[in-house]
Amino acid sequence: MLPDSSRSKPLAVALMGPTASGKTAAALELARHVPCEIISVDSALVYREMDIGTAKPTPAERASVPHHLIDILDPSQAYSAMQFRQDALRLVEEIRGRGKLPLLVGGTMLYFKALQDGLDELPQADAALRAQLDREAAESGVPALHARLATLDPETAARLKPTDAQRIQRALEIITLTGQPMSQLLAKAPKTELPFRLLPIALEPSDRSVLHERIANRFDAMLKAPGGLLEEVERLRARGDLHLGLPSMRCVGYRQAWEYLDGAYDFAALREKGIAATRQLAKRQLTWLRSMPQRIVVDCINAKATQQVWRYVDASLQG
């Protein structure tokens, strides 16, 4: 059983970082030292049948320590930050009840923010308005909607890619329905207090070029693996019920592979676009992390990064 700290609230650890920063290795190293269970904080790992392109932990890794919120949805379904928060709060309580350390691991920063700060009551989706925005996106292009959002809600637009159709349309929908920018509504949201204390550790690179090299190597490995990324996407396409409008198929790597299989570009362009999209994802993740001043930063390219993570956790457990 885990000894409780002398502080009033039980401990949970948030292990954050950009893609390819070594979060899984650090989490497994922690599991060697202390009884824990891992809660995935990743909007792609929730989907079944999507293993290679999501860099999902291997069966052996998942057998070595319990993992949660992996393979819980079909790719045709959607999963929200609110659903994640509800699931994570429940799981932390259950894991603590088993006398283990809850370890939240991933790179979906919106989920970490939702857990830490709570969520405001944003309006429900409006089907008619959503259909209108879909038509406008088809006629003028998603970047045109992003440009409109930049005039109405520059703060939200600044953190969204000009091609992120789902989030751009949602932000415009909220402005239309409420008359207020989403960034304003989020700022007004009442902060909630967690029933546990969260130790936020961020794996971040001291040299971003090293992270970029890791990203390129990992994407190449996904393409070359037996039954690799292209074969995985081919199987998903063959189902007949999936399309690029779904959150699952917009995941980095999957969108580019789908477009390649549509004949949009050649293999060299697939590799280039897939690596570039993953680097852009890492850049956005690092931007989110910089907005969390309370985090403990560990250099993810340091050979002893996993040991450093354990030292911080051990000190907090002893605290």
PDB file of C-alpha atoms in Angstrom, residues 44-291:
ATOM      1  CA  ALA A  44      -6.215   9.473 -29.792  1.00  0.00           C
ATOM      2  CA  LEU A  45      -5.509   6.513 -27.494  1.00  0.00           C
ATOM      3  CA  VAL A  46      -9.202   6.268 -26.591  1.00  0.00           C
ATOM      4  CA  TYR A  47      -9.867   4.688 -30.007  1.00  0.00           C
ATOM      5  CA  ARG A  48      -9.808   0.995 -30.756  1.00  0.00           C
ATOM      6  CA  GLU A  49      -8.198  -0.222 -34.025  1.00  0.00           C
ATOM      7  CA  MET A  50      -5.805   2.753 -33.967  1.00  0.00           C
ATOM      8  CA  ASP A  51      -2.579   1.370 -32.550  1.00  0.00           C
ATOM      9  CA  ILE A  52       0.370   2.214 -34.778  1.00  0.00           C
ATOM     10  CA  GLY A  53      -0.371   5.823 -35.670  1.00  0.00           C
ATOM     11  CA  THR A  54      -1.146   6.689 -32.051  1.00  0.00           C
ATOM     12  CA  ALA A  55       2.059   5.080 -30.693  1.00  0.00           C
ATOM     13  CA  LYS A  56      -0.175   3.167 -28.302  1.00  0.00           C
ATOM     14  CA  PRO A  57       1.633   1.356 -25.457  1.00  0.00           C
ATOM     15  CA  THR A  58       2.410  -2.219 -26.455  1.00  0.00           C
ATOM     16  CA  PRO A  59       0.471  -5.177 -25.013  1.00  0.00           C
ATOM     17  CA  ALA A  60       3.530  -6.016 -22.897  1.00  0.00           C
ATOM     18  CA  GLU A  61       3.724  -2.459 -21.540  1.00  0.00           C
ATOM     19  CA  ARG A  62       0.024  -2.460 -20.761  1.00  0.00           C
ATOM     20  CA  ALA A  63       0.347  -5.850 -19.058  1.00  0.00           C
ATOM     21  CA  SER A  64       3.142  -4.575 -16.808  1.00  0.00           C
ATOM     22  CA  VAL A  65       0.991  -1.868 -15.203  1.00  0.00           C
ATOM     23  CA  PRO A  66      -2.782  -1.217 -15.413  1.00  0.00           C
ATOM     24  CA  HIS A  67      -3.737   1.393 -18.037  1.00  0.00           C
ATOM     25  CA  HIS A  68      -7.046   3.245 -18.265  1.00  0.00           C
ATOM     26  CA  LEU A  69      -8.861   5.257 -20.983  1.00  0.00           C
ATOM     27  CA  ILE A  70      -7.218   3.302 -23.803  1.00  0.00           C
ATOM     28  CA  ASP A  71      -9.361   1.462 -26.392  1.00  0.00           C
ATOM     29  CA  ILE A  72     -12.614   2.660 -24.848  1.00  0.00           C
ATOM     30  CA  LEU A  73     -14.297   3.979 -28.020  1.00  0.00           C
ATOM     31  CA  ASP A  74     -14.922   3.002 -31.615  1.00  0.00           C
ATOM     32  CA  PRO A  75     -13.324   5.418 -34.137  1.00  0.00           C
ATOM     33  CA  SER A  76     -16.808   6.464 -35.247  1.00  0.00           C
ATOM     34  CA  GLN A  77     -17.448   8.018 -31.820  1.00  0.00           C
ATOM     35  CA  ALA A  78     -16.353  11.275 -30.189  1.00  0.00           C
ATOM     36  CA  TYR A  79     -14.876  11.949 -26.757  1.00  0.00           C
ATOM     37  CA  SER A  80     -14.927  15.337 -25.047  1.00  0.00           C
ATOM     38  CA  ALA A  81     -12.811  17.096 -22.458  1.00  0.00           C
ATOM     39  CA  MET A  82     -15.822  16.995 -20.136  1.00  0.00           C
ATOM     40  CA  GLN A  83     -16.086  13.211 -20.511  1.00  0.00           C
ATOM     41  CA  PHE A  84     -12.376  12.906 -19.818  1.00  0.00           C
ATOM     42  CA  ARG A  85     -12.641  14.993 -16.661  1.00  0.00           C
ATOM     43  CA  GLN A  86     -15.500  12.893 -15.325  1.00  0.00           C
ATOM     44  CA  ASP A  87     -13.676   9.651 -16.134  1.00  0.00           C
ATOM     45  CA  ALA A  88     -10.360  10.866 -14.690  1.00  0.00           C
ATOM     46  CA  LEU A  89     -11.891  12.047 -11.405  1.00  0.00           C
ATOM     47  CA  ARG A  90     -13.615   8.685 -10.976  1.00  0.00           C
ATOM     48  CA  LEU A  91     -10.485   6.722 -11.850  1.00  0.00           C
ATOM     49  CA  VAL A  92      -8.225   8.694  -9.501  1.00  0.00           C
ATOM     50  CA  GLU A  93     -10.575   7.905  -6.631  1.00  0.00           C
ATOM     51  CA  GLU A  94     -10.749   4.214  -7.573  1.00  0.00           C
ATOM     52  CA  ILE A  95      -6.957   3.899  -7.924  1.00  0.00           C
ATOM     53  CA  ARG A  96      -6.342   5.612  -4.588  1.00  0.00           C
ATOM     54  CA  GLY A  97      -8.900   3.241  -3.093  1.00  0.00           C
ATOM     55  CA  ARG A  98      -6.723   0.349  -4.236  1.00  0.00           C
ATOM     56  CA  GLY A  99      -3.762   1.920  -2.440  1.00  0.00           C
ATOM     57  CA  LYS A 100      -1.935   2.887  -5.618  1.00  0.00           C
ATOM     58  CA  LEU A 101      -0.602   6.111  -7.101  1.00  0.00           C
ATOM     59  CA  PRO A 102      -2.722   7.581  -9.936  1.00  0.00           C
ATOM     60  CA  LEU A 103      -0.416   8.531 -12.805  1.00  0.00           C
ATOM     61  CA  LEU A 104      -1.991  10.708 -15.512  1.00  0.00           C
ATOM     62  CA  VAL A 105       0.155  10.428 -18.639  1.00  0.00           C
ATOM     63  CA  GLY A 106      -0.274  12.098 -22.004  1.00  0.00           C
ATOM     64  CA  GLY A 107      -0.029  15.088 -24.273  1.00  0.00           C
ATOM     65  CA  THR A 108      -3.625  16.267 -24.724  1.00  0.00           C
ATOM     66  CA  MET A 109      -3.190  19.516 -22.854  1.00  0.00           C
ATOM     67  CA  LEU A 110      -6.842  20.508 -23.087  1.00  0.00           C
ATOM     68  CA  TYR A 111      -7.661  17.427 -21.016  1.00  0.00           C
ATOM     69  CA  PHE A 112      -5.109  18.392 -18.353  1.00  0.00           C
ATOM     70  CA  LYS A 113      -6.551  21.923 -18.293  1.00  0.00           C
ATOM     71  CA  ALA A 114     -10.104  20.583 -18.013  1.00  0.00           C
ATOM     72  CA  LEU A 115      -9.083  18.387 -15.103  1.00  0.00           C
ATOM     73  CA  GLN A 116      -7.196  21.127 -13.286  1.00  0.00           C
ATOM     74  CA  ASP A 117      -9.513  24.089 -13.898  1.00  0.00           C
ATOM     75  CA  GLY A 118     -12.877  22.534 -14.607  1.00  0.00           C
ATOM     76  CA  LEU A 119     -15.119  23.451 -17.516  1.00  0.00           C
ATOM     77  CA  ASP A 120     -17.707  26.132 -17.960  1.00  0.00           C
ATOM     78  CA  GLU A 121     -21.204  25.541 -19.233  1.00  0.00           C
ATOM     79  CA  LEU A 122     -20.765  26.133 -22.947  1.00  0.00           C
ATOM     80  CA  PRO A 123     -23.865  25.904 -25.146  1.00  0.00           C
ATOM     81  CA  GLN A 124     -24.792  22.605 -26.704  1.00  0.00           C
ATOM     82  CA  ALA A 125     -24.139  22.096 -30.401  1.00  0.00           C
ATOM     83  CA  ASP A 126     -26.745  23.605 -32.706  1.00  0.00           C
ATOM     84  CA  ALA A 127     -27.386  21.279 -35.655  1.00  0.00           C
ATOM     85  CA  ALA A 128     -28.660  23.965 -38.031  1.00  0.00           C
ATOM     86  CA  LEU A 129     -25.812  26.346 -37.258  1.00  0.00           C
ATOM     87  CA  ARG A 130     -23.272  23.521 -37.546  1.00  0.00           C
ATOM     88  CA  ALA A 131     -24.670  22.616 -40.982  1.00  0.00           C
ATOM     89  CA  GLN A 132     -24.398  26.272 -42.066  1.00  0.00           C
ATOM     90  CA  LEU A 133     -20.761  26.428 -40.943  1.00  0.00           C
ATOM     91  CA  ASP A 134     -20.070  23.160 -42.774  1.00  0.00           C
ATOM     92  CA  ARG A 135     -21.437  24.711 -45.973  1.00  0.00           C
ATOM     93  CA  GLU A 136     -19.330  27.835 -45.495  1.00  0.00           C
ATOM     94  CA  ALA A 137     -16.235  25.713 -44.921  1.00  0.00           C
ATOM     95  CA  ALA A 138     -16.944  23.766 -48.113  1.00  0.00           C
ATOM     96  CA  GLU A 139     -17.480  26.940 -50.135  1.00  0.00           C
ATOM     97  CA  SER A 140     -14.782  29.242 -48.749  1.00  0.00           C
ATOM     98  CA  GLY A 141     -12.384  26.866 -47.032  1.00  0.00           C
ATOM     99  CA  VAL A 142     -11.612  26.338 -43.358  1.00  0.00           C
ATOM    100  CA  PRO A 143      -8.805  28.991 -43.350  1.00  0.00           C
ATOM    101  CA  ALA A 144     -11.436  31.607 -44.241  1.00  0.00           C
ATOM    102  CA  LEU A 145     -13.428  30.606 -41.152  1.00  0.00           C
ATOM    103  CA  HIS A 146     -10.231  30.814 -39.125  1.00  0.00           C
ATOM    104  CA  ALA A 147      -9.667  34.362 -40.427  1.00  0.00           C
ATOM    105  CA  ARG A 148     -13.188  35.305 -39.324  1.00  0.00           C
ATOM    106  CA  LEU A 149     -12.560  33.771 -35.910  1.00  0.00           C
ATOM    107  CA  ALA A 150      -9.342  35.798 -35.617  1.00  0.00           C
ATOM    108  CA  THR A 151     -11.382  39.023 -35.833  1.00  0.00           C
ATOM    109  CA  LEU A 152     -14.032  37.827 -33.347  1.00  0.00           C
ATOM    110  CA  ASP A 153     -11.925  35.855 -30.868  1.00  0.00           C
ATOM    111  CA  PRO A 154      -8.208  36.404 -31.556  1.00  0.00           C
ATOM    112  CA  GLU A 155      -7.117  34.530 -28.418  1.00  0.00           C
ATOM    113  CA  THR A 156      -8.867  31.327 -29.431  1.00  0.00           C
ATOM    114  CA  ALA A 157      -7.821  31.684 -33.077  1.00  0.00           C
ATOM    115  CA  ALA A 158      -4.172  32.058 -32.049  1.00  0.00           C
ATOM    116  CA  ARG A 159      -4.086  28.589 -30.501  1.00  0.00           C
ATOM    117  CA  LEU A 160      -5.876  26.836 -33.381  1.00  0.00           C
ATOM    118  CA  LYS A 161      -4.413  25.710 -36.672  1.00  0.00           C
ATOM    119  CA  PRO A 162      -6.117  27.398 -39.667  1.00  0.00           C
ATOM    120  CA  THR A 163      -7.132  23.904 -40.835  1.00  0.00           C
ATOM    121  CA  ASP A 164      -8.618  22.702 -37.520  1.00  0.00           C
ATOM    122  CA  ALA A 165     -12.164  22.643 -38.841  1.00  0.00           C
ATOM    123  CA  GLN A 166     -13.872  21.101 -35.817  1.00  0.00           C
ATOM    124  CA  ARG A 167     -12.523  23.517 -33.213  1.00  0.00           C
ATOM    125  CA  ILE A 168     -12.810  26.597 -35.443  1.00  0.00           C
ATOM    126  CA  GLN A 169     -16.438  25.826 -36.191  1.00  0.00           C
ATOM    127  CA  ARG A 170     -17.139  25.166 -32.504  1.00  0.00           C
ATOM    128  CA  ALA A 171     -15.618  28.527 -31.529  1.00  0.00           C
ATOM    129  CA  LEU A 172     -17.698  30.341 -34.167  1.00  0.00           C
ATOM    130  CA  GLU A 173     -20.794  28.446 -33.038  1.00  0.00           C
ATOM    131  CA  ILE A 174     -20.259  29.595 -29.442  1.00  0.00           C
ATOM    132  CA  ILE A 175     -19.855  33.240 -30.480  1.00  0.00           C
ATOM    133  CA  THR A 176     -23.029  33.073 -32.556  1.00  0.00           C
ATOM    134  CA  LEU A 177     -25.080  31.417 -29.814  1.00  0.00           C
ATOM    135  CA  THR A 178     -23.837  33.444 -26.850  1.00  0.00           C
ATOM    136  CA  GLY A 179     -22.565  36.704 -28.326  1.00  0.00           C
ATOM    137  CA  GLN A 180     -19.304  36.173 -26.418  1.00  0.00           C
ATOM    138  CA  PRO A 181     -15.922  34.782 -27.495  1.00  0.00           C
ATOM    139  CA  MET A 182     -15.090  31.331 -26.173  1.00  0.00           C
ATOM    140  CA  SER A 183     -11.894  32.694 -24.595  1.00  0.00           C
ATOM    141  CA  GLN A 184     -14.001  35.103 -22.508  1.00  0.00           C
ATOM    142  CA  LEU A 185     -16.360  32.364 -21.399  1.00  0.00           C
ATOM    143  CA  LEU A 186     -13.470  30.107 -20.435  1.00  0.00           C
ATOM    144  CA  ALA A 187     -11.862  32.911 -18.449  1.00  0.00           C
ATOM    145  CA  LYS A 188     -15.104  33.414 -16.509  1.00  0.00           C
ATOM    146  CA  ALA A 189     -15.459  29.726 -15.688  1.00  0.00           C
ATOM    147  CA  PRO A 190     -15.406  29.106 -11.936  1.00  0.00           C
ATOM    148  CA  LYS A 191     -12.234  27.327 -10.861  1.00  0.00           C
ATOM    149  CA  THR A 192     -12.811  24.002  -9.171  1.00  0.00           C
ATOM    150  CA  GLU A 193     -10.703  22.470  -6.444  1.00  0.00           C
ATOM    151  CA  LEU A 194      -9.494  18.937  -7.061  1.00  0.00           C
ATOM    152  CA  PRO A 195     -10.024  16.325  -4.316  1.00  0.00           C
ATOM    153  CA  PHE A 196      -6.326  15.425  -4.638  1.00  0.00           C
ATOM    154  CA  ARG A 197      -3.089  17.336  -5.075  1.00  0.00           C
ATOM    155  CA  LEU A 198      -1.648  17.086  -8.551  1.00  0.00           C
ATOM    156  CA  LEU A 199       2.109  17.011  -9.095  1.00  0.00           C
ATOM    157  CA  PRO A 200       2.639  18.352 -12.654  1.00  0.00           C
ATOM    158  CA  ILE A 201       5.851  17.134 -14.303  1.00  0.00           C
ATOM    159  CA  ALA A 202       6.569  18.181 -17.887  1.00  0.00           C
ATOM    160  CA  LEU A 203       9.040  16.428 -20.165  1.00  0.00           C
ATOM    161  CA  GLU A 204      10.323  19.213 -22.427  1.00  0.00           C
ATOM    162  CA  PRO A 205      13.343  19.350 -24.768  1.00  0.00           C
ATOM    163  CA  SER A 206      16.278  21.669 -24.124  1.00  0.00           C
ATOM    164  CA  ASP A 207      17.057  21.326 -27.846  1.00  0.00           C
ATOM    165  CA  ARG A 208      13.971  21.201 -30.032  1.00  0.00           C
ATOM    166  CA  SER A 209      15.941  19.852 -33.015  1.00  0.00           C
ATOM    167  CA  VAL A 210      16.498  16.620 -31.068  1.00  0.00           C
ATOM    168  CA  LEU A 211      12.747  16.277 -30.520  1.00  0.00           C
ATOM    169  CA  HIS A 212      12.200  16.926 -34.236  1.00  0.00           C
ATOM    170  CA  GLU A 213      14.619  14.119 -35.075  1.00  0.00           C
ATOM    171  CA  ARG A 214      12.791  11.778 -32.700  1.00  0.00           C
ATOM    172  CA  ILE A 215       9.493  12.692 -34.360  1.00  0.00           C
ATOM    173  CA  ALA A 216      10.861  11.958 -37.839  1.00  0.00           C
ATOM    174  CA  ASN A 217      12.353   8.638 -36.738  1.00  0.00           C
ATOM    175  CA  ARG A 218       9.140   7.574 -35.059  1.00  0.00           C
ATOM    176  CA  PHE A 219       6.984   8.477 -38.066  1.00  0.00           C
ATOM    177  CA  ASP A 220       9.348   6.534 -40.334  1.00  0.00           C
ATOM    178  CA  ALA A 221       9.065   3.560 -37.969  1.00  0.00           C
ATOM    179  CA  MET A 222       5.266   3.764 -38.142  1.00  0.00           C
ATOM    180  CA  LEU A 223       5.396   3.639 -41.943  1.00  0.00           C
ATOM    181  CA  LYS A 224       7.892   0.751 -42.028  1.00  0.00           C
ATOM    182  CA  ALA A 225       6.439  -1.410 -39.257  1.00  0.00           C
ATOM    183  CA  PRO A 226       4.815  -4.733 -40.261  1.00  0.00           C
ATOM    184  CA  GLY A 227       1.181  -3.903 -40.909  1.00  0.00           C
ATOM    185  CA  GLY A 228       2.223  -0.265 -40.542  1.00  0.00           C
ATOM    186  CA  LEU A 229       0.335   3.006 -40.567  1.00  0.00           C
ATOM    187  CA  LEU A 230      -0.855   2.796 -44.172  1.00  0.00           C
ATOM    188  CA  GLU A 231      -2.176  -0.736 -43.683  1.00  0.00           C
ATOM    189  CA  GLU A 232      -3.880   0.364 -40.481  1.00  0.00           C
ATOM    190  CA  VAL A 233      -5.622   3.247 -42.254  1.00  0.00           C
ATOM    191  CA  GLU A 234      -6.552   0.995 -45.167  1.00  0.00           C
ATOM    192  CA  ARG A 235      -8.345  -1.323 -42.734  1.00  0.00           C
ATOM    193  CA  LEU A 236     -10.162   1.616 -41.171  1.00  0.00           C
ATOM    194  CA  ARG A 237     -11.228   2.943 -44.589  1.00  0.00           C
ATOM    195  CA  ALA A 238     -12.496  -0.497 -45.584  1.00  0.00           C
ATOM    196  CA  ARG A 239     -15.083  -0.360 -42.803  1.00  0.00           C
ATOM    197  CA  GLY A 240     -17.039   2.148 -44.880  1.00  0.00           C
ATOM    198  CA  ASP A 241     -18.403   4.166 -41.956  1.00  0.00           C
ATOM    199  CA  LEU A 242     -15.411   6.420 -41.261  1.00  0.00           C
ATOM    200  CA  HIS A 243     -14.448   9.702 -42.924  1.00  0.00           C
ATOM    201  CA  LEU A 244     -12.119  12.661 -42.487  1.00  0.00           C
ATOM    202  CA  GLY A 245     -14.807  14.664 -40.698  1.00  0.00           C
ATOM    203  CA  LEU A 246     -14.492  12.451 -37.605  1.00  0.00           C
ATOM    204  CA  PRO A 247     -12.155  13.422 -34.728  1.00  0.00           C
ATOM    205  CA  SER A 248     -10.462  10.016 -34.916  1.00  0.00           C
ATOM    206  CA  MET A 249      -9.526  10.360 -38.573  1.00  0.00           C
ATOM    207  CA  ARG A 250      -8.274  13.904 -38.068  1.00  0.00           C
ATOM    208  CA  CYS A 251      -5.583  12.636 -35.689  1.00  0.00           C
ATOM    209  CA  VAL A 252      -2.048  13.471 -36.801  1.00  0.00           C
ATOM    210  CA  GLY A 253      -0.771  10.838 -39.204  1.00  0.00           C
ATOM    211  CA  TYR A 254      -4.179   9.366 -39.923  1.00  0.00           C
ATOM    212  CA  ARG A 255      -5.389  12.362 -41.904  1.00  0.00           C
ATOM    213  CA  GLN A 256      -2.209  12.423 -43.997  1.00  0.00           C
ATOM    214  CA  ALA A 257      -2.335   8.657 -44.600  1.00  0.00           C
ATOM    215  CA  TRP A 258      -6.015   8.874 -45.605  1.00  0.00           C
ATOM    216  CA  GLU A 259      -5.285  11.683 -48.077  1.00  0.00           C
ATOM    217  CA  TYR A 260      -2.340   9.716 -49.502  1.00  0.00           C
ATOM    218  CA  LEU A 261      -4.600   6.702 -50.050  1.00  0.00           C
ATOM    219  CA  ASP A 262      -7.038   9.063 -51.784  1.00  0.00           C
ATOM    220  CA  GLY A 263      -4.217   9.876 -54.211  1.00  0.00           C
ATOM    221  CA  ALA A 264      -3.758  13.438 -52.982  1.00  0.00           C
ATOM    222  CA  TYR A 265       0.036  13.139 -53.028  1.00  0.00           C
ATOM    223  CA  ASP A 266       2.921  10.685 -53.341  1.00  0.00           C
ATOM    224  CA  PHE A 267       4.730   8.742 -50.613  1.00  0.00           C
ATOM    225  CA  ALA A 268       7.491  11.328 -50.193  1.00  0.00           C
ATOM    226  CA  ALA A 269       4.858  14.011 -49.612  1.00  0.00           C
ATOM    227  CA  LEU A 270       3.029  11.748 -47.142  1.00  0.00           C
ATOM    228  CA  ARG A 271       6.213  11.417 -45.098  1.00  0.00           C
ATOM    229  CA  GLU A 272       6.916  15.144 -45.275  1.00  0.00           C
ATOM    230  CA  LYS A 273       3.383  16.151 -44.345  1.00  0.00           C
ATOM    231  CA  GLY A 274       3.099  13.573 -41.569  1.00  0.00           C
ATOM    232  CA  ILE A 275       6.336  14.680 -39.931  1.00  0.00           C
ATOM    233  CA  ALA A 276       5.459  18.368 -40.331  1.00  0.00           C
ATOM    234  CA  ALA A 277       2.016  17.856 -38.792  1.00  0.00           C
ATOM    235  CA  THR A 278       3.521  15.988 -35.842  1.00  0.00           C
ATOM    236  CA  ARG A 279       6.082  18.757 -35.278  1.00  0.00           C
ATOM    237  CA  GLN A 280       3.281  21.317 -35.334  1.00  0.00           C
ATOM    238  CA  LEU A 281       1.417  19.247 -32.756  1.00  0.00           C
ATOM    239  CA  ALA A 282       4.519  19.213 -30.545  1.00  0.00           C
ATOM    240  CA  LYS A 283       4.841  22.981 -30.922  1.00  0.00           C
ATOM    241  CA  ARG A 284       1.236  23.491 -29.781  1.00  0.00           C
ATOM    242  CA  GLN A 285       1.754  21.120 -26.853  1.00  0.00           C
ATOM    243  CA  LEU A 286       4.837  23.072 -25.728  1.00  0.00           C
ATOM    244  CA  THR A 287       2.884  26.325 -25.998  1.00  0.00           C
ATOM    245  CA  TRP A 288       0.230  24.882 -23.680  1.00  0.00           C
ATOM    246  CA  LEU A 289       2.907  23.725 -21.265  1.00  0.00           C
ATOM    247  CA  ARG A 290       4.488  27.166 -21.087  1.00  0.00           C
ATOM    248  CA  SER A 291       1.135  28.489 -19.864  1.00  0.00           C
TER     249      SER A 291
END
